Amino acid sequence: MGKHEVGTPKYIANKIKAKGLQKLRWYCQMCQKQCRDENGFKCHMMSESHQRQLLIFADNADRYIDEFSKEFEEGYLELLSRQFGTKRVHANRVYQDYISERHHLHMNATQWETLTEFVKWLGREGKCVVDETEKGWYVQYIDRDPETIALQEALAKKEKMDKDDEEKMMHFIQKQIEEGKQKAKGSEGSSAPTELMRGDSEEPLKLNLSLKGKSGGEEEFKPPVPVSSRLKEVEGGQRGALEAERRSGGGGGQPRQEKRAGEGGVGGPSSGAKRSRNALDDIMHEEESKKERANRKDHWLAEGIVVKVITKTLGDKYYKRKGYTSEILSKYVAMVTMLDTGHKLKLDQAHLETVIPAVGRRVKVVNGAYRGSDAVLRALNQDKFCVAIEICSGPLKGRMVEGVQYEDISKVHSLE
């Protein structure tokens, strides 16, 4: 039966039918032909052109399946990233939008038989964050574009600089407030306000503005000394005391005992040492804050640490199982070798978490001020979810660090 003439009702009906989507099971991917019903698909399969395409497919079936799978994956991810970005969305919704295109590549020509298998594969490859709920599978695209990552890093750097400037200003204001409070307390303790009385005589009033100390004697008001100057004065006072003791001969135990007894008085070396310790604590705290801001990153993967798989997309076989990072592929992706089976998995850091060993075992600092340092776990605080560690390598060897969060350290893998 020949084709109907243009403009006839049958011709228009056939065009309307051909414009819409037909059933996917009546589509031939090799011939790229869509049939309307089962009879038409049967006739197509018996045709000579289809048989020739089957012979070509049989010569190298794996190559064609890989090409179809790659094309389907690229089309699905392109639609997911373009239409939904990095939002969490139902996987079937993206698939329905994808197959609404008439000339799309069909899933029955790929290596995946169902959409669920395809979604699980995306999660294993680290291209999407997938999770299963009562309503089905959800996917979230992971943007690995170098331009996007560079833009995010630039924005993070700008926010960090703005935050640092704000912190410096707040720190300066806080110091000014504390100095003002100290001056106010000193002025209240030194003198009490009295009523001004004018005598019978016409003599001019005279005000004595000298400040009296606790001992009753007069002393001049001195501005607060900077921290660096106080440290120099303390060190100089200690050196002077040692020099005086050396010149006195150091003979006999009585003079030394008297000197030690005098060290506890007001203005003695002990008070200077106390001030120096406070100043040193402030300096060390400021340095710790600088190191923390410089070494705090959004990625923490490091080679040779023990990690735990926390994603359920890989099945119960790997869920909550431990492995070690045998190779770091990028900032966010690592090759993990499972400890019990020896299988190697390519996982994103979002699917992993750190492992806290027993007290006394070796750990590696993966984030924070001491990032990259090897340490030993000394104490565990389960209430505050933090630990105390001792740095065991580098120039800071022997330093004790407390209040380190669980996610900032991980157990070091041992070959024993």
XYZ file of C-alpha atoms in Angstrom:
416
model
C 0.000 0.000 0.000
C 1.465 3.310 -1.063
C 1.725 6.459 0.935
C -1.288 8.700 1.244
C -1.382 11.970 -0.614
C -0.404 15.180 1.127
C -3.344 16.912 2.744
C -5.630 13.912 3.012
C -7.076 13.054 6.443
C -5.092 9.837 6.594
C -1.839 11.673 5.828
C -2.547 14.214 8.593
C -3.396 11.433 11.061
C -0.153 9.616 10.289
C 1.849 12.830 10.808
C 0.221 13.444 14.183
C 0.995 9.905 15.281
C 4.608 10.152 14.098
C 5.144 13.445 15.938
C 4.390 12.033 19.378
C 6.381 9.554 21.407
C 5.855 5.865 20.839
C 6.525 2.889 23.105
C 10.256 2.427 23.757
C 10.109 -1.350 23.286
C 9.270 -0.817 19.610
C 12.423 1.191 18.901
C 15.534 -0.156 17.131
C 18.685 1.680 18.253
C 20.987 0.311 15.541
C 18.612 1.378 12.759
C 17.310 4.387 14.733
C 13.775 3.513 13.693
C 10.636 3.867 15.840
C 7.693 1.565 15.130
C 4.120 2.332 16.157
C 2.978 -1.137 17.148
C 4.153 -4.697 17.611
C 3.345 -5.732 14.071
C 5.398 -2.909 12.571
C 8.342 -3.738 14.853
C 8.127 -7.411 13.807
C 8.184 -6.486 10.139
C 11.189 -4.239 10.707
C 13.135 -7.007 12.428
C 12.578 -9.274 9.411
C 13.780 -6.630 6.966
C 17.076 -6.925 5.124
C 18.454 -3.590 6.372
C 17.938 -4.619 10.011
C 19.697 -7.938 9.407
C 22.715 -6.093 7.978
C 22.860 -3.839 11.053
C 22.752 -6.904 13.316
C 25.733 -8.417 11.496
C 27.702 -5.194 11.975
C 26.723 -5.117 15.667
C 27.770 -8.766 16.158
C 31.315 -8.072 14.930
C 32.061 -5.723 17.878
C 29.156 -5.667 20.298
C 31.132 -4.313 23.279
C 32.250 -1.234 21.367
C 28.714 -0.298 20.363
C 27.343 -0.883 23.883
C 30.124 1.268 25.383
C 29.421 4.070 22.907
C 25.683 3.959 23.582
C 26.287 3.887 27.351
C 28.644 6.859 27.173
C 26.193 8.862 25.037
C 23.299 8.078 27.403
C 25.372 9.037 30.472
C 26.529 12.328 28.929
C 22.986 13.263 27.915
C 21.545 12.441 31.344
C 24.260 14.346 33.268
C 24.106 17.295 30.873
C 20.370 17.622 31.448
C 20.811 17.190 35.215
C 23.528 19.847 35.491
C 21.876 22.323 33.104
C 18.315 22.118 34.386
C 18.778 21.334 38.090
C 22.385 22.345 38.867
C 23.583 20.880 42.159
C 20.073 20.521 43.633
C 18.780 17.200 44.942
C 16.128 15.855 42.562
C 14.254 12.604 41.909
C 16.125 10.448 39.385
C 12.973 9.429 37.489
C 11.992 13.079 36.991
C 15.284 13.752 35.186
C 14.808 10.568 33.151
C 11.302 11.594 32.047
C 12.627 14.964 30.888
C 15.432 13.183 29.048
C 13.205 10.743 27.120
C 10.773 13.546 26.194
C 13.276 14.406 23.454
C 12.243 12.446 20.353
C 15.746 11.585 19.156
C 17.240 10.528 22.489
C 19.322 7.421 23.050
C 17.322 4.634 24.678
C 18.427 2.877 27.847
C 17.718 -0.602 26.441
C 20.772 -0.137 24.211
C 23.159 0.568 27.127
C 24.874 -1.608 29.721
C 22.217 -0.740 32.326
C 18.936 -2.611 32.291
C 17.102 -0.345 34.744
C 17.290 3.257 35.915
C 18.153 2.068 39.441
C 21.315 0.336 38.213
C 22.312 3.479 36.323
C 21.802 5.684 39.385
C 23.850 3.309 41.573
C 26.632 3.391 38.983
C 26.673 7.216 39.076
C 27.111 7.051 42.859
C 29.954 4.528 42.653
C 31.793 6.630 40.067
C 31.513 9.738 42.270
C 29.695 11.752 39.616
C 26.547 12.246 41.703
C 25.460 11.989 45.312
C 22.678 9.404 45.350
C 20.388 8.252 48.149
C 17.345 6.014 48.391
C 14.112 7.028 50.116
C 10.576 5.703 50.318
C 9.718 7.690 47.193
C 12.618 6.229 45.195
C 16.161 7.269 44.239
C 17.371 10.868 44.386
C 20.443 12.269 42.644
C 22.521 15.397 43.227
C 25.059 16.478 40.618
C 28.665 17.026 41.751
C 30.162 19.917 39.801
C 33.827 19.161 39.031
C 34.278 21.885 36.392
C 37.669 23.619 36.903
C 36.139 27.047 36.245
C 33.398 26.472 38.817
C 35.902 25.206 41.389
C 38.162 28.223 40.747
C 35.191 30.575 41.154
C 34.183 28.893 44.427
C 37.745 29.131 45.745
C 37.919 32.819 44.806
C 34.640 33.521 46.607
C 35.809 31.567 49.651
C 39.098 33.486 49.671
C 37.264 36.815 49.467
C 34.930 35.838 52.322
C 37.922 34.713 54.376
C 39.716 38.049 53.845
C 36.581 39.989 54.798
C 36.151 37.823 57.877
C 39.803 38.276 58.885
C 39.493 42.067 58.635
C 36.317 41.989 60.699
C 37.929 39.750 63.333
C 40.928 42.047 63.584
C 38.687 45.062 64.081
C 36.610 43.263 66.732
C 39.796 42.131 68.499
C 41.135 45.703 68.517
C 37.843 47.067 69.883
C 37.766 44.385 72.598
C 41.294 45.259 73.677
C 40.388 48.939 73.887
C 37.336 48.094 76.023
C 39.408 45.953 78.392
C 42.061 48.661 78.776
C 39.353 51.229 79.501
C 37.852 48.965 82.187
C 41.275 48.463 83.805
C 41.924 52.224 83.873
C 38.491 52.857 85.376
C 39.091 50.297 88.129
C 42.509 51.809 88.899
C 41.121 55.316 89.182
C 38.270 54.179 91.491
C 40.622 52.327 93.828
C 43.222 55.101 94.042
C 41.028 58.003 95.159
C 37.436 58.662 96.257
C 35.452 61.747 95.161
C 34.978 64.539 97.855
C 32.851 67.602 97.984
C 34.551 70.840 96.973
C 34.298 73.385 99.844
C 35.374 76.991 99.576
C 36.805 78.562 102.712
C 36.277 82.023 104.167
C 39.476 83.322 102.732
C 39.562 84.529 99.175
C 42.658 82.524 98.337
C 42.585 80.761 94.970
C 41.805 77.070 94.968
C 44.662 74.632 94.508
C 44.092 71.091 93.263
C 46.586 68.319 93.836
C 46.286 65.941 90.889
C 48.963 63.493 92.016
C 47.808 59.832 92.191
C 48.447 57.907 95.411
C 49.220 54.194 95.388
C 48.073 51.581 97.863
C 51.084 52.218 100.078
C 50.079 55.868 100.496
C 53.067 57.306 98.644
C 52.732 59.359 95.511
C 53.632 57.918 92.153
C 53.339 59.158 88.613
C 50.715 57.802 86.253
C 52.260 55.545 83.648
C 50.561 54.485 80.433
C 50.112 50.760 79.824
C 53.257 49.125 78.489
C 52.984 47.061 75.287
C 53.323 43.281 75.543
C 56.674 43.161 73.752
C 58.137 45.773 76.134
C 56.847 43.885 79.168
C 58.474 40.696 77.926
C 61.797 42.500 77.518
C 61.511 44.003 81.009
C 60.754 40.603 82.542
C 63.644 38.934 80.747
C 65.957 41.812 81.718
C 64.806 41.632 85.373
C 65.463 37.900 85.507
C 68.909 38.310 83.966
C 69.686 41.123 86.438
C 68.615 38.951 89.389
C 70.777 36.070 88.220
C 73.747 38.410 87.695
C 73.361 39.859 91.205
C 73.205 36.388 92.710
C 76.340 35.367 90.786
C 78.257 38.441 91.978
C 77.272 37.786 95.589
C 79.211 34.554 95.335
C 76.324 32.169 95.658
C 77.978 30.813 98.811
C 75.889 29.316 101.598
C 72.269 28.296 101.489
C 70.811 31.150 103.579
C 71.180 33.992 101.053
C 69.497 31.880 98.351
C 66.590 31.053 100.635
C 66.098 34.731 101.447
C 66.087 35.574 97.734
C 63.492 32.933 97.013
C 61.370 34.226 99.880
C 61.530 37.746 98.454
C 60.480 36.624 94.993
C 56.847 36.345 96.002
C 56.445 40.052 96.902
C 54.746 42.706 94.891
C 56.792 43.672 91.845
C 59.144 40.694 92.315
C 60.274 38.308 89.568
C 57.281 35.988 90.176
C 54.775 38.692 89.250
C 56.834 39.535 86.171
C 56.922 35.873 85.216
C 53.160 35.724 85.598
C 52.745 38.699 83.319
C 55.136 37.139 80.781
C 53.204 33.891 80.848
C 49.958 35.731 80.142
C 51.562 37.619 77.268
C 53.035 34.412 75.849
C 49.642 32.738 76.067
C 48.116 35.592 74.076
C 50.825 35.374 71.435
C 50.513 31.579 71.165
C 46.740 31.815 70.926
C 46.983 34.351 68.116
C 49.468 32.156 66.218
C 47.177 29.135 66.644
C 44.279 31.133 65.205
C 46.337 32.165 62.166
C 47.395 28.570 61.507
C 43.817 27.374 61.913
C 42.489 29.872 59.365
C 45.291 29.097 56.903
C 45.038 25.278 57.081
C 41.256 24.831 57.408
C 40.026 23.480 54.036
C 36.829 21.944 52.682
C 38.705 18.796 51.631
C 40.483 16.428 54.050
C 41.498 13.309 52.116
C 45.092 12.148 52.699
C 46.999 9.074 51.583
C 47.519 6.218 54.028
C 44.676 6.910 56.472
C 41.914 4.545 57.566
C 38.381 5.636 56.578
C 34.848 4.234 56.906
C 32.275 3.974 54.104
C 29.042 5.706 55.163
C 26.999 5.509 51.949
C 24.327 2.846 51.431
C 24.456 3.062 47.637
C 27.154 0.378 47.467
C 25.014 -2.125 49.372
C 25.433 -3.821 52.728
C 28.671 -5.392 51.530
C 30.578 -2.114 51.970
C 28.317 -0.061 54.247
C 30.054 0.797 57.569
C 33.156 -1.141 56.444
C 36.673 0.231 56.814
C 39.419 0.705 54.282
C 42.485 2.825 53.683
C 43.231 5.478 51.074
C 45.758 3.896 48.743
C 45.731 6.739 46.194
C 44.450 10.331 46.109
C 42.914 11.004 42.687
C 41.845 14.607 43.373
C 41.007 16.902 46.281
C 37.660 15.182 46.800
C 38.112 11.667 45.340
C 40.336 8.827 46.545
C 40.946 5.171 45.731
C 39.978 3.200 48.861
C 41.199 -0.363 49.431
C 38.861 -2.296 51.720
C 40.604 -3.943 54.674
C 38.526 -7.140 54.783
C 38.093 -7.941 51.078
C 40.935 -6.015 49.407
C 38.540 -4.542 46.835
C 39.416 -1.111 45.465
C 36.671 1.522 45.243
C 36.760 5.025 43.798
C 34.841 7.133 46.342
C 34.085 10.778 47.029
C 34.935 12.210 50.448
C 31.207 12.794 51.017
C 30.815 9.004 51.192
C 33.604 8.585 53.776
C 34.339 9.550 57.376
C 37.431 9.467 59.582
C 38.243 6.654 62.030
C 39.295 7.296 65.643
C 41.728 4.616 66.995
C 42.421 3.548 70.567
C 44.428 5.762 72.924
C 48.145 5.482 72.225
C 47.810 4.723 68.495
C 49.162 6.783 65.613
C 46.875 9.304 63.873
C 47.229 11.848 61.089
C 45.869 15.378 61.301
C 43.826 15.865 58.120
C 42.437 19.358 58.754
C 42.973 22.404 60.940
C 46.038 24.181 62.311
C 48.280 21.073 62.344
C 47.107 19.677 58.998
C 49.473 17.002 57.631
C 51.226 16.300 60.955
C 51.645 12.827 62.445
C 50.572 12.505 66.066
C 49.704 10.062 68.840
C 46.261 9.930 70.440
C 46.629 10.693 74.170
C 43.082 11.266 75.468
C 39.480 10.962 74.304
C 36.607 13.238 75.349
C 33.363 11.589 74.229
C 31.135 14.283 75.743
C 32.630 17.081 73.624
C 33.501 14.845 70.615
C 37.149 15.869 70.705
C 40.560 14.356 71.507
C 43.974 15.347 72.799
C 46.977 14.499 70.645
C 50.761 14.781 70.848
C 52.648 15.815 67.710
C 55.324 13.189 67.028
C 57.087 14.554 63.927
C 58.378 17.804 62.495
C 59.546 20.951 64.276
C 56.552 20.824 66.664
C 57.415 17.358 67.950
C 56.280 16.843 71.541
C 53.588 19.552 71.550
C 50.296 18.591 73.203
C 47.158 19.815 71.426
C 43.755 19.542 73.093
C 40.236 20.034 71.773
C 40.857 18.493 68.324
C 37.561 17.488 66.686
C 36.898 13.911 65.562
C 36.707 14.846 61.875
C 40.131 16.562 61.949
C 42.134 13.359 62.625
C 42.089 9.799 61.331
C 43.856 6.548 62.105
C 47.082 5.815 60.205
C 47.039 2.589 58.207
C 49.675 0.090 59.274
C 50.931 -2.777 57.086
C 51.452 -5.051 60.087
